[in-house]
PDB file of C-alpha atoms in Angstrom:
ATOM      1  CA  MET A   1      15.533  41.174   5.593  1.00  0.00           C
ATOM      2  CA  ALA A   2      15.243  40.442   9.436  1.00  0.00           C
ATOM      3  CA  ALA A   3      11.998  41.399  10.226  1.00  0.00           C
ATOM      4  CA  ALA A   4      10.465  39.511   6.760  1.00  0.00           C
ATOM      5  CA  GLY A   5      12.141  36.177   7.748  1.00  0.00           C
ATOM      6  CA  GLN A   6      11.048  36.020  11.572  1.00  0.00           C
ATOM      7  CA  GLU A   7       7.406  37.817  10.304  1.00  0.00           C
ATOM      8  CA  ARG A   8       7.316  34.662   7.727  1.00  0.00           C
ATOM      9  CA  PHE A   9       8.345  32.213  10.306  1.00  0.00           C
ATOM     10  CA  ALA A  10       5.696  33.697  12.940  1.00  0.00           C
ATOM     11  CA  GLY A  11       3.570  33.372   9.926  1.00  0.00           C
ATOM     12  CA  LEU A  12       4.285  29.465   9.134  1.00  0.00           C
ATOM     13  CA  ARG A  13       4.531  28.458  12.947  1.00  0.00           C
ATOM     14  CA  ARG A  14       0.235  30.276  13.432  1.00  0.00           C
ATOM     15  CA  ARG A  15       0.126  27.517  10.612  1.00  0.00           C
ATOM     16  CA  TRP A  16       0.939  24.980  12.391  1.00  0.00           C
ATOM     17  CA  ARG A  17      -0.776  25.664  15.341  1.00  0.00           C
ATOM     18  CA  ASP A  18      -4.471  26.484  14.026  1.00  0.00           C
ATOM     19  CA  SER A  19      -3.968  23.835  11.222  1.00  0.00           C
ATOM     20  CA  GLY A  20      -4.862  19.789  12.553  1.00  0.00           C
ATOM     21  CA  TYR A  21      -1.385  18.344  11.632  1.00  0.00           C
ATOM     22  CA  ARG A  22      -0.613  19.613  15.078  1.00  0.00           C
ATOM     23  CA  GLU A  23      -3.059  17.344  17.281  1.00  0.00           C
ATOM     24  CA  SER A  24      -2.540  14.120  14.543  1.00  0.00           C
ATOM     25  CA  TRP A  25       1.375  14.384  13.799  1.00  0.00           C
ATOM     26  CA  LEU A  26       2.614  11.234  16.544  1.00  0.00           C
ATOM     27  CA  ARG A  27      -0.016   9.545  14.837  1.00  0.00           C
ATOM     28  CA  LEU A  28       1.411   9.991  11.437  1.00  0.00           C
ATOM     29  CA  LEU A  29       4.110   9.008  12.654  1.00  0.00           C
ATOM     30  CA  ALA A  30       3.643   5.965  14.316  1.00  0.00           C
ATOM     31  CA  LEU A  31       1.981   5.516  11.246  1.00  0.00           C
ATOM     32  CA  VAL A  32       5.193   5.825   9.470  1.00  0.00           C
ATOM     33  CA  LEU A  33       7.399   3.533  11.406  1.00  0.00           C
ATOM     34  CA  LEU A  34       5.042   0.901  11.484  1.00  0.00           C
ATOM     35  CA  SER A  35       4.124   1.335   7.385  1.00  0.00           C
ATOM     36  CA  VAL A  36       8.771   1.292   6.657  1.00  0.00           C
ATOM     37  CA  PRO A  37       8.963  -2.513   7.510  1.00  0.00           C
ATOM     38  CA  ILE A  38       6.431  -3.526   5.437  1.00  0.00           C
ATOM     39  CA  VAL A  39       7.578  -1.173   2.481  1.00  0.00           C
ATOM     40  CA  VAL A  40      10.793  -2.489   2.872  1.00  0.00           C
ATOM     41  CA  GLY A  41       9.953  -6.102   3.148  1.00  0.00           C
ATOM     42  CA  TYR A  42       7.827  -4.843  -0.885  1.00  0.00           C
ATOM     43  CA  VAL A  43      10.878  -3.346  -1.943  1.00  0.00           C
ATOM     44  CA  TRP A  44      13.087  -6.311  -1.102  1.00  0.00           C
ATOM     45  CA  LEU A  45      10.282  -8.470  -2.997  1.00  0.00           C
ATOM     46  CA  ILE A  46      10.488  -6.573  -5.610  1.00  0.00           C
ATOM     47  CA  ILE A  47      14.544  -5.958  -6.080  1.00  0.00           C
ATOM     48  CA  SER A  48      15.470  -9.989  -5.308  1.00  0.00           C
ATOM     49  CA  THR A  49      12.863 -11.348  -8.644  1.00  0.00           C
ATOM     50  CA  PHE A  50      14.720  -9.932 -10.424  1.00  0.00           C
ATOM     51  CA  ALA A  51      18.979  -9.967  -9.376  1.00  0.00           C
ATOM     52  CA  ASP A  52      20.967 -12.927  -9.068  1.00  0.00           C
ATOM     53  CA  ARG A  53      20.925 -11.974  -5.546  1.00  0.00           C
ATOM     54  CA  THR A  54      20.919  -9.587  -2.767  1.00  0.00           C
ATOM     55  CA  PHE A  55      22.602  -8.235   0.261  1.00  0.00           C
ATOM     56  CA  GLY A  56      20.263  -6.488   1.593  1.00  0.00           C
ATOM     57  CA  LEU A  57      18.226  -4.073  -1.046  1.00  0.00           C
ATOM     58  CA  VAL A  58      21.315  -4.403  -2.920  1.00  0.00           C
ATOM     59  CA  PRO A  59      21.660  -6.776  -6.024  1.00  0.00           C
ATOM     60  CA  VAL A  60      24.956  -8.203  -6.311  1.00  0.00           C
ATOM     61  CA  ASP A  61      26.383 -10.583  -8.550  1.00  0.00           C
ATOM     62  CA  SER A  62      28.922 -13.615  -8.351  1.00  0.00           C
ATOM     63  CA  ARG A  63      31.780 -11.343  -7.017  1.00  0.00           C
ATOM     64  CA  GLY A  64      29.596  -9.338  -4.657  1.00  0.00           C
ATOM     65  CA  GLU A  65      29.653  -6.115  -7.087  1.00  0.00           C
ATOM     66  CA  PHE A  66      26.785  -4.372  -7.448  1.00  0.00           C
ATOM     67  CA  GLY A  67      24.905  -5.811 -10.288  1.00  0.00           C
ATOM     68  CA  GLY A  68      23.488  -9.400 -11.151  1.00  0.00           C
ATOM     69  CA  LEU A  69      20.896  -8.117 -12.393  1.00  0.00           C
ATOM     70  CA  THR A  70      18.669 -11.039 -14.945  1.00  0.00           C
ATOM     71  CA  LEU A  71      15.629 -11.943 -15.792  1.00  0.00           C
ATOM     72  CA  GLN A  72      15.820 -15.346 -15.127  1.00  0.00           C
ATOM     73  CA  ASN A  73      13.751 -16.028 -12.491  1.00  0.00           C
ATOM     74  CA  TRP A  74      11.028 -15.115 -14.557  1.00  0.00           C
ATOM     75  CA  GLU A  75      11.408 -17.598 -16.606  1.00  0.00           C
ATOM     76  CA  PHE A  76       8.689 -20.098 -15.427  1.00  0.00           C
ATOM     77  CA  LEU A  77       6.734 -18.039 -17.064  1.00  0.00           C
ATOM     78  CA  TRP A  78       7.064 -19.368 -20.475  1.00  0.00           C
ATOM     79  CA  ARG A  79       8.807 -22.739 -18.872  1.00  0.00           C
ATOM     80  CA  ASP A  80       6.861 -24.088 -16.894  1.00  0.00           C
ATOM     81  CA  ALA A  81       2.335 -24.235 -17.802  1.00  0.00           C
ATOM     82  CA  ALA A  82       1.500 -25.641 -14.102  1.00  0.00           C
ATOM     83  CA  VAL A  83       1.776 -22.128 -12.941  1.00  0.00           C
ATOM     84  CA  TRP A  84      -0.571 -21.176 -15.830  1.00  0.00           C
ATOM     85  CA  VAL A  85      -3.059 -23.974 -14.234  1.00  0.00           C
ATOM     86  CA  ALA A  86      -2.489 -23.113 -10.907  1.00  0.00           C
ATOM     87  CA  THR A  87      -3.453 -19.441 -11.997  1.00  0.00           C
ATOM     88  CA  PHE A  88      -6.724 -20.747 -13.927  1.00  0.00           C
ATOM     89  CA  ASN A  89      -8.092 -22.787 -10.526  1.00  0.00           C
ATOM     90  CA  THR A  90      -7.267 -20.182  -8.627  1.00  0.00           C
ATOM     91  CA  LEU A  91      -9.203 -17.748 -10.352  1.00  0.00           C
ATOM     92  CA  VAL A  92     -12.099 -20.588 -10.300  1.00  0.00           C
ATOM     93  CA  LEU A  93     -12.020 -21.234  -6.953  1.00  0.00           C
ATOM     94  CA  SER A  94     -11.753 -16.975  -5.524  1.00  0.00           C
ATOM     95  CA  LEU A  95     -14.240 -16.376  -8.721  1.00  0.00           C
ATOM     96  CA  GLY A  96     -17.047 -19.274  -7.929  1.00  0.00           C
ATOM     97  CA  MET A  97     -16.353 -18.968  -3.572  1.00  0.00           C
ATOM     98  CA  THR A  98     -17.098 -14.678  -3.679  1.00  0.00           C
ATOM     99  CA  LEU A  99     -20.225 -15.484  -6.275  1.00  0.00           C
ATOM    100  CA  VAL A 100     -21.891 -18.250  -3.164  1.00  0.00           C
ATOM    101  CA  VAL A 101     -20.940 -16.113  -0.389  1.00  0.00           C
ATOM    102  CA  VAL A 102     -22.570 -13.309  -1.824  1.00  0.00           C
ATOM    103  CA  VAL A 103     -26.114 -14.736  -3.202  1.00  0.00           C
ATOM    104  CA  VAL A 104     -25.983 -16.716   0.171  1.00  0.00           C
ATOM    105  CA  SER A 105     -24.295 -13.789   2.362  1.00  0.00           C
ATOM    106  CA  ALA A 106     -27.856 -11.795   0.479  1.00  0.00           C
ATOM    107  CA  LEU A 107     -30.045 -13.570   1.159  1.00  0.00           C
ATOM    108  CA  SER A 108     -29.807 -14.661   5.033  1.00  0.00           C
ATOM    109  CA  GLY A 109     -28.404 -11.050   5.956  1.00  0.00           C
ATOM    110  CA  TYR A 110     -31.899  -9.702   4.285  1.00  0.00           C
ATOM    111  CA  ALA A 111     -33.812 -12.404   5.917  1.00  0.00           C
ATOM    112  CA  LEU A 112     -32.262 -12.325   9.642  1.00  0.00           C
ATOM    113  CA  SER A 113     -32.386  -7.915   8.973  1.00  0.00           C
ATOM    114  CA  ARG A 114     -35.793  -8.256   8.305  1.00  0.00           C
ATOM    115  CA  LEU A 115     -38.199 -11.409   9.637  1.00  0.00           C
ATOM    116  CA  LYS A 116     -38.979 -12.450  12.800  1.00  0.00           C
ATOM    117  CA  PHE A 117     -38.619 -16.257  13.570  1.00  0.00           C
ATOM    118  CA  ALA A 118     -37.868 -17.900  16.033  1.00  0.00           C
ATOM    119  CA  GLY A 119     -34.180 -19.122  17.391  1.00  0.00           C
ATOM    120  CA  ARG A 120     -33.102 -15.767  14.950  1.00  0.00           C
ATOM    121  CA  LYS A 121     -30.989 -14.328  17.631  1.00  0.00           C
ATOM    122  CA  GLY A 122     -29.715 -17.935  18.481  1.00  0.00           C
ATOM    123  CA  PHE A 123     -28.801 -18.077  15.211  1.00  0.00           C
ATOM    124  CA  LEU A 124     -27.016 -15.632  15.017  1.00  0.00           C
ATOM    125  CA  ALA A 125     -25.103 -15.872  17.880  1.00  0.00           C
ATOM    126  CA  ALA A 126     -24.539 -19.910  16.356  1.00  0.00           C
ATOM    127  CA  THR A 127     -21.996 -17.980  13.225  1.00  0.00           C
ATOM    128  CA  LEU A 128     -19.964 -16.226  15.519  1.00  0.00           C
ATOM    129  CA  VAL A 129     -19.460 -19.044  17.263  1.00  0.00           C
ATOM    130  CA  LEU A 130     -18.645 -20.558  14.095  1.00  0.00           C
ATOM    131  CA  HIS A 131     -16.520 -17.745  13.144  1.00  0.00           C
ATOM    132  CA  ALA A 132     -14.379 -17.870  15.957  1.00  0.00           C
ATOM    133  CA  PHE A 133     -13.247 -21.947  14.997  1.00  0.00           C
ATOM    134  CA  PRO A 134      -9.305 -22.039  14.115  1.00  0.00           C
ATOM    135  CA  THR A 135      -9.785 -23.578  10.201  1.00  0.00           C
ATOM    136  CA  VAL A 136      -6.794 -25.964  11.290  1.00  0.00           C
ATOM    137  CA  THR A 137      -9.006 -27.449  14.368  1.00  0.00           C
ATOM    138  CA  LEU A 138     -11.931 -28.690  11.433  1.00  0.00           C
ATOM    139  CA  LEU A 139      -9.358 -29.692   8.495  1.00  0.00           C
ATOM    140  CA  ILE A 140      -9.898 -33.209   9.613  1.00  0.00           C
ATOM    141  CA  PRO A 141     -14.372 -34.004  10.143  1.00  0.00           C
ATOM    142  CA  THR A 142     -14.251 -31.315   7.258  1.00  0.00           C
ATOM    143  CA  PHE A 143     -11.586 -34.021   5.253  1.00  0.00           C
ATOM    144  CA  LEU A 144     -14.162 -36.692   6.333  1.00  0.00           C
ATOM    145  CA  VAL A 145     -17.220 -34.769   5.318  1.00  0.00           C
ATOM    146  CA  LEU A 146     -15.582 -34.393   1.495  1.00  0.00           C
ATOM    147  CA  ARG A 147     -14.655 -38.117   1.709  1.00  0.00           C
ATOM    148  CA  TRP A 148     -17.735 -38.942   1.629  1.00  0.00           C
ATOM    149  CA  LEU A 149     -18.925 -36.410  -1.018  1.00  0.00           C
ATOM    150  CA  SER A 150     -16.749 -37.520  -2.958  1.00  0.00           C
ATOM    151  CA  ARG A 151     -18.862 -40.593  -3.233  1.00  0.00           C
ATOM    152  CA  LEU A 152     -21.866 -39.733  -4.683  1.00  0.00           C
ATOM    153  CA  PRO A 153     -22.382 -40.222  -8.230  1.00  0.00           C
ATOM    154  CA  VAL A 154     -21.840 -37.171 -10.404  1.00  0.00           C
ATOM    155  CA  VAL A 155     -21.715 -34.442  -7.689  1.00  0.00           C
ATOM    156  CA  GLY A 156     -19.019 -36.276  -6.632  1.00  0.00           C
ATOM    157  CA  ASN A 157     -15.988 -36.052  -8.970  1.00  0.00           C
ATOM    158  CA  ASP A 158     -17.774 -34.890 -11.935  1.00  0.00           C
ATOM    159  CA  LEU A 159     -18.489 -31.788 -12.965  1.00  0.00           C
ATOM    160  CA  PRO A 160     -17.133 -29.514 -15.331  1.00  0.00           C
ATOM    161  CA  LEU A 161     -14.796 -26.723 -14.085  1.00  0.00           C
ATOM    162  CA  VAL A 162     -14.758 -27.470 -10.977  1.00  0.00           C
ATOM    163  CA  GLY A 163     -14.862 -31.428 -10.840  1.00  0.00           C
ATOM    164  CA  GLY A 164     -17.138 -32.235  -8.367  1.00  0.00           C
ATOM    165  CA  ILE A 165     -17.835 -31.637  -4.360  1.00  0.00           C
ATOM    166  CA  GLY A 166     -15.632 -34.250  -3.333  1.00  0.00           C
ATOM    167  CA  TYR A 167     -12.233 -34.203  -2.075  1.00  0.00           C
ATOM    168  CA  ASN A 168      -9.140 -33.365  -4.328  1.00  0.00           C
ATOM    169  CA  THR A 169     -11.649 -31.026  -6.174  1.00  0.00           C
ATOM    170  CA  LEU A 170     -12.119 -27.052  -6.470  1.00  0.00           C
ATOM    171  CA  GLY A 171     -16.040 -27.672  -6.229  1.00  0.00           C
ATOM    172  CA  GLY A 172     -15.361 -29.132  -2.520  1.00  0.00           C
ATOM    173  CA  VAL A 173     -12.658 -26.002  -1.843  1.00  0.00           C
ATOM    174  CA  ILE A 174     -14.836 -24.022  -2.498  1.00  0.00           C
ATOM    175  CA  LEU A 175     -17.613 -25.046  -0.543  1.00  0.00           C
ATOM    176  CA  VAL A 176     -15.366 -25.891   2.409  1.00  0.00           C
ATOM    177  CA  SER A 177     -14.056 -22.459   1.994  1.00  0.00           C
ATOM    178  CA  VAL A 178     -17.798 -20.831   1.641  1.00  0.00           C
ATOM    179  CA  ALA A 179     -18.151 -22.248   4.939  1.00  0.00           C
ATOM    180  CA  PHE A 180     -16.102 -20.864   6.491  1.00  0.00           C
ATOM    181  CA  GLN A 181     -16.496 -17.260   4.816  1.00  0.00           C
ATOM    182  CA  LEU A 182     -20.477 -17.707   5.287  1.00  0.00           C
ATOM    183  CA  PRO A 183     -20.689 -16.146   9.455  1.00  0.00           C
ATOM    184  CA  LEU A 184     -18.905 -12.862   8.743  1.00  0.00           C
ATOM    185  CA  GLY A 185     -20.958 -13.020   4.894  1.00  0.00           C
ATOM    186  CA  VAL A 186     -24.104 -13.343   7.403  1.00  0.00           C
ATOM    187  CA  TRP A 187     -22.910 -10.679   9.952  1.00  0.00           C
ATOM    188  CA  LEU A 188     -21.837  -7.740   7.569  1.00  0.00           C
ATOM    189  CA  MET A 189     -24.510  -7.767   5.101  1.00  0.00           C
ATOM    190  CA  LYS A 190     -26.980  -7.945   8.157  1.00  0.00           C
ATOM    191  CA  GLY A 191     -25.606  -4.670   8.912  1.00  0.00           C
ATOM    192  CA  PHE A 192     -25.950  -3.694   5.688  1.00  0.00           C
ATOM    193  CA  PHE A 193     -29.839  -4.050   5.899  1.00  0.00           C
ATOM    194  CA  ASP A 194     -30.825  -3.083   9.146  1.00  0.00           C
ATOM    195  CA  ASN A 195     -29.450   0.285   7.867  1.00  0.00           C
ATOM    196  CA  VAL A 196     -32.025   0.619   4.850  1.00  0.00           C
ATOM    197  CA  PRO A 197     -35.144   2.236   6.213  1.00  0.00           C
ATOM    198  CA  TRP A 198     -37.508  -0.004   6.565  1.00  0.00           C
ATOM    199  CA  ASP A 199     -40.185   3.380   4.997  1.00  0.00           C
ATOM    200  CA  MET A 200     -38.612   2.250   1.123  1.00  0.00           C
ATOM    201  CA  GLU A 201     -39.879  -1.119   1.332  1.00  0.00           C
ATOM    202  CA  ARG A 202     -42.896  -0.661   2.936  1.00  0.00           C
ATOM    203  CA  ALA A 203     -43.417   1.857  -0.335  1.00  0.00           C
ATOM    204  CA  ALA A 204     -42.940  -0.648  -2.514  1.00  0.00           C
ATOM    205  CA  LEU A 205     -44.569  -3.578  -1.230  1.00  0.00           C
ATOM    206  CA  ILE A 206     -47.718  -1.311  -0.988  1.00  0.00           C
ATOM    207  CA  ASP A 207     -47.416  -0.375  -4.553  1.00  0.00           C
ATOM    208  CA  GLY A 208     -47.595  -4.605  -5.542  1.00  0.00           C
ATOM    209  CA  CYS A 209     -44.462  -5.665  -5.333  1.00  0.00           C
ATOM    210  CA  THR A 210     -44.147  -8.953  -3.340  1.00  0.00           C
ATOM    211  CA  ARG A 211     -41.712  -9.373  -0.679  1.00  0.00           C
ATOM    212  CA  PHE A 212     -38.823 -11.105  -3.093  1.00  0.00           C
ATOM    213  CA  GLY A 213     -39.312  -7.725  -5.687  1.00  0.00           C
ATOM    214  CA  ALA A 214     -39.222  -5.030  -3.368  1.00  0.00           C
ATOM    215  CA  TRP A 215     -35.570  -7.064  -1.826  1.00  0.00           C
ATOM    216  CA  TRP A 216     -34.704  -7.637  -4.952  1.00  0.00           C
ATOM    217  CA  ARG A 217     -35.128  -3.236  -6.954  1.00  0.00           C
ATOM    218  CA  VAL A 218     -35.947  -1.887  -4.071  1.00  0.00           C
ATOM    219  CA  VAL A 219     -33.494  -2.809  -1.250  1.00  0.00           C
ATOM    220  CA  LEU A 220     -30.282  -4.694  -2.960  1.00  0.00           C
ATOM    221  CA  PRO A 221     -29.611  -1.088  -4.936  1.00  0.00           C
ATOM    222  CA  GLN A 222     -28.873   0.658  -1.871  1.00  0.00           C
ATOM    223  CA  ILE A 223     -26.775  -1.686  -0.119  1.00  0.00           C
ATOM    224  CA  ARG A 224     -24.390  -2.527  -3.469  1.00  0.00           C
ATOM    225  CA  PRO A 225     -21.694  -1.002  -2.147  1.00  0.00           C
ATOM    226  CA  GLY A 226     -21.351  -3.090   0.663  1.00  0.00           C
ATOM    227  CA  ILE A 227     -22.425  -5.938  -1.346  1.00  0.00           C
ATOM    228  CA  ALA A 228     -18.764  -5.000  -3.903  1.00  0.00           C
ATOM    229  CA  ALA A 229     -17.292  -4.471  -0.441  1.00  0.00           C
ATOM    230  CA  LEU A 230     -18.057  -8.315   0.710  1.00  0.00           C
ATOM    231  CA  ALA A 231     -17.126  -9.574  -3.008  1.00  0.00           C
ATOM    232  CA  ILE A 232     -14.217  -7.749  -2.861  1.00  0.00           C
ATOM    233  CA  PHE A 233     -13.246  -9.305   0.644  1.00  0.00           C
ATOM    234  CA  SER A 234     -14.384 -12.716  -0.434  1.00  0.00           C
ATOM    235  CA  PHE A 235     -12.352 -12.792  -3.809  1.00  0.00           C
ATOM    236  CA  ILE A 236      -9.154 -10.985  -2.204  1.00  0.00           C
ATOM    237  CA  THR A 237      -8.886 -13.391   0.643  1.00  0.00           C
ATOM    238  CA  THR A 238      -9.692 -17.067  -1.518  1.00  0.00           C
ATOM    239  CA  TRP A 239      -6.618 -15.823  -3.508  1.00  0.00           C
ATOM    240  CA  GLY A 240      -3.974 -16.239  -0.952  1.00  0.00           C
ATOM    241  CA  SER A 241      -5.413 -18.661   0.462  1.00  0.00           C
ATOM    242  CA  PHE A 242      -3.025 -21.987   1.714  1.00  0.00           C
ATOM    243  CA  ILE A 243      -4.319 -24.298   4.097  1.00  0.00           C
ATOM    244  CA  ILE A 244      -7.683 -25.095   2.774  1.00  0.00           C
ATOM    245  CA  PRO A 245      -6.425 -26.250  -0.842  1.00  0.00           C
ATOM    246  CA  TYR A 246      -2.473 -27.680   0.446  1.00  0.00           C
ATOM    247  CA  THR A 247      -5.223 -29.119   3.050  1.00  0.00           C
ATOM    248  CA  PHE A 248      -7.713 -31.117   0.336  1.00  0.00           C
ATOM    249  CA  ILE A 249      -6.072 -30.850  -2.901  1.00  0.00           C
ATOM    250  CA  ALA A 250      -3.971 -33.725  -3.971  1.00  0.00           C
ATOM    251  CA  GLY A 251      -1.314 -33.665  -7.478  1.00  0.00           C
ATOM    252  CA  GLU A 252      -0.582 -30.571  -9.683  1.00  0.00           C
ATOM    253  CA  GLN A 253      -3.781 -30.956 -12.275  1.00  0.00           C
ATOM    254  CA  ASN A 254      -5.874 -29.350  -9.155  1.00  0.00           C
ATOM    255  CA  ASN A 255      -3.445 -26.976  -7.436  1.00  0.00           C
ATOM    256  CA  VAL A 256      -3.480 -23.350  -6.968  1.00  0.00           C
ATOM    257  CA  LEU A 257      -1.038 -20.607  -6.694  1.00  0.00           C
ATOM    258  CA  SER A 258      -0.027 -20.399  -2.723  1.00  0.00           C
ATOM    259  CA  VAL A 259      -0.580 -24.256  -2.797  1.00  0.00           C
ATOM    260  CA  TYR A 260       2.600 -24.237  -6.397  1.00  0.00           C
ATOM    261  CA  LEU A 261       4.806 -21.011  -4.580  1.00  0.00           C
ATOM    262  CA  ASN A 262       4.875 -23.625  -1.468  1.00  0.00           C
ATOM    263  CA  SER A 263       6.073 -26.658  -3.937  1.00  0.00           C
ATOM    264  CA  LEU A 264       9.213 -24.395  -4.588  1.00  0.00           C
ATOM    265  CA  LEU A 265      10.090 -24.341  -0.877  1.00  0.00           C
ATOM    266  CA  GLY A 266      11.647 -27.739  -1.168  1.00  0.00           C
ATOM    267  CA  THR A 267      13.334 -30.073   2.200  1.00  0.00           C
ATOM    268  CA  THR A 268      16.048 -31.719   0.151  1.00  0.00           C
ATOM    269  CA  ALA A 269      17.740 -29.157  -2.743  1.00  0.00           C
ATOM    270  CA  PRO A 270      18.232 -25.823  -2.171  1.00  0.00           C
ATOM    271  CA  VAL A 271      15.213 -23.021  -2.625  1.00  0.00           C
ATOM    272  CA  ASP A 272      15.566 -20.621  -5.432  1.00  0.00           C
ATOM    273  CA  TYR A 273      14.743 -17.880  -3.147  1.00  0.00           C
ATOM    274  CA  GLY A 274      14.980 -15.462  -6.593  1.00  0.00           C
ATOM    275  CA  ARG A 275      12.353 -17.561  -8.231  1.00  0.00           C
ATOM    276  CA  VAL A 276      10.461 -17.835  -5.214  1.00  0.00           C
ATOM    277  CA  ALA A 277      10.338 -13.864  -4.801  1.00  0.00           C
ATOM    278  CA  ALA A 278       9.517 -13.863  -8.929  1.00  0.00           C
ATOM    279  CA  VAL A 279       6.453 -16.272  -8.326  1.00  0.00           C
ATOM    280  CA  GLY A 280       5.305 -14.167  -5.099  1.00  0.00           C
ATOM    281  CA  LEU A 281       5.155 -10.814  -7.249  1.00  0.00           C
ATOM    282  CA  PHE A 282       3.480 -13.060  -9.494  1.00  0.00           C
ATOM    283  CA  GLN A 283       0.565 -13.855  -7.036  1.00  0.00           C
ATOM    284  CA  THR A 284       0.682 -10.892  -5.183  1.00  0.00           C
ATOM    285  CA  VAL A 285       0.121  -8.226  -8.024  1.00  0.00           C
ATOM    286  CA  PRO A 286      -2.789  -8.910  -9.230  1.00  0.00           C
ATOM    287  CA  VAL A 287      -4.273  -8.626  -5.462  1.00  0.00           C
ATOM    288  CA  LEU A 288      -2.220  -5.463  -5.330  1.00  0.00           C
ATOM    289  CA  VAL A 289      -3.874  -3.773  -8.391  1.00  0.00           C
ATOM    290  CA  PHE A 290      -7.608  -4.449  -6.927  1.00  0.00           C
ATOM    291  CA  PHE A 291      -6.848  -3.550  -4.394  1.00  0.00           C
ATOM    292  CA  VAL A 292      -5.650  -0.342  -5.092  1.00  0.00           C
ATOM    293  CA  PHE A 293      -9.346   0.662  -7.427  1.00  0.00           C
ATOM    294  CA  THR A 294     -11.552  -0.446  -4.821  1.00  0.00           C
ATOM    295  CA  GLN A 295      -9.949  -0.124  -0.860  1.00  0.00           C
ATOM    296  CA  LYS A 296     -12.820   2.226  -1.298  1.00  0.00           C
ATOM    297  CA  TYR A 297     -15.242  -0.341  -1.430  1.00  0.00           C
ATOM    298  CA  LEU A 298     -13.712  -2.161   1.369  1.00  0.00           C
ATOM    299  CA  LEU A 299     -14.099   0.964   3.929  1.00  0.00           C
ATOM    300  CA  ASN A 300     -17.579   0.196   3.999  1.00  0.00           C
ATOM    301  CA  ILE A 301     -17.105  -2.944   5.292  1.00  0.00           C
ATOM    302  CA  PHE A 302     -15.812  -1.029   8.959  1.00  0.00           C
ATOM    303  CA  ALA A 303     -18.521   1.592   7.778  1.00  0.00           C
ATOM    304  CA  SER A 304     -21.990   0.348   7.333  1.00  0.00           C
ATOM    305  CA  GLY A 305     -21.566  -3.752   7.863  1.00  0.00           C
ATOM    306  CA  ALA A 306     -20.864  -2.659  11.974  1.00  0.00           C
ATOM    307  CA  LYS A 307     -23.697  -0.876  12.777  1.00  0.00           C
ATOM    308  CA  GLY A 308     -26.025  -3.613  12.631  1.00  0.00           C
ATOM    309  CA  GLY A 309     -27.297  -5.347  15.637  1.00  0.00           C
ATOM    310  CA  ALA A 310     -29.223  -8.655  16.612  1.00  0.00           C
TER     311      ALA A 310
END
């Protein structure tokens, strides 16, 4: 028995020595340690939404004993219609911004990848410079531009669904969000187009395709994973954006979820942290579910999209 145990232990040691885990266990351990605070934060968020109060990660009642579980924190779903207005506005904002970013980035990325024209490298450098500017440094000039756009007839404040492209409209917030997101989108799309062989496009042009036809029928299908990755990244980023909607939207009718959540953190009244946690989880769950099913496409951003050169 002892000999069999020693032989089995020796076999396990050989298997550990020959496997790849021996070299990567430190990295796995570091990853686990760095992930613990994030996981604990989400666990607390979930527990606090179903409890009167919490002591650490333990739900407690008014006497400090285990219990106090309740659905009271979720009453905003059927008692406060403003949260559904904010959810609809957030969806419109995210989808509108994603659509514009993907279309413009795909067209611009193709031109920068395939065409040689004067000022091409300068334009690429300028997009990087624009992306380097922090959002808060451009809020005041952006506000002045939106106020001027508000004075335009029809497009300023009278467009259906998005309201317009001026101040205090969803269209204006979409316009600003697109401006801040486009430099990254253009560079990513250029990187994906750089990885598509020229021979495929030449063959399409020889067979009689126009330049647009070759782009639409031959080149674009080859970068479908990149388009999906950019669309998902743009949607997730816009869904949780706060500073731009908070600055350029006034009034509850155009509120988004992040601004609605901020309105619960009053400075003069006690904060109901259970409700704040519930609204935060309500905002986070769609993004988490969306991310779980689309994370493989997001990895394309770091794989193919980063390979393109100038």
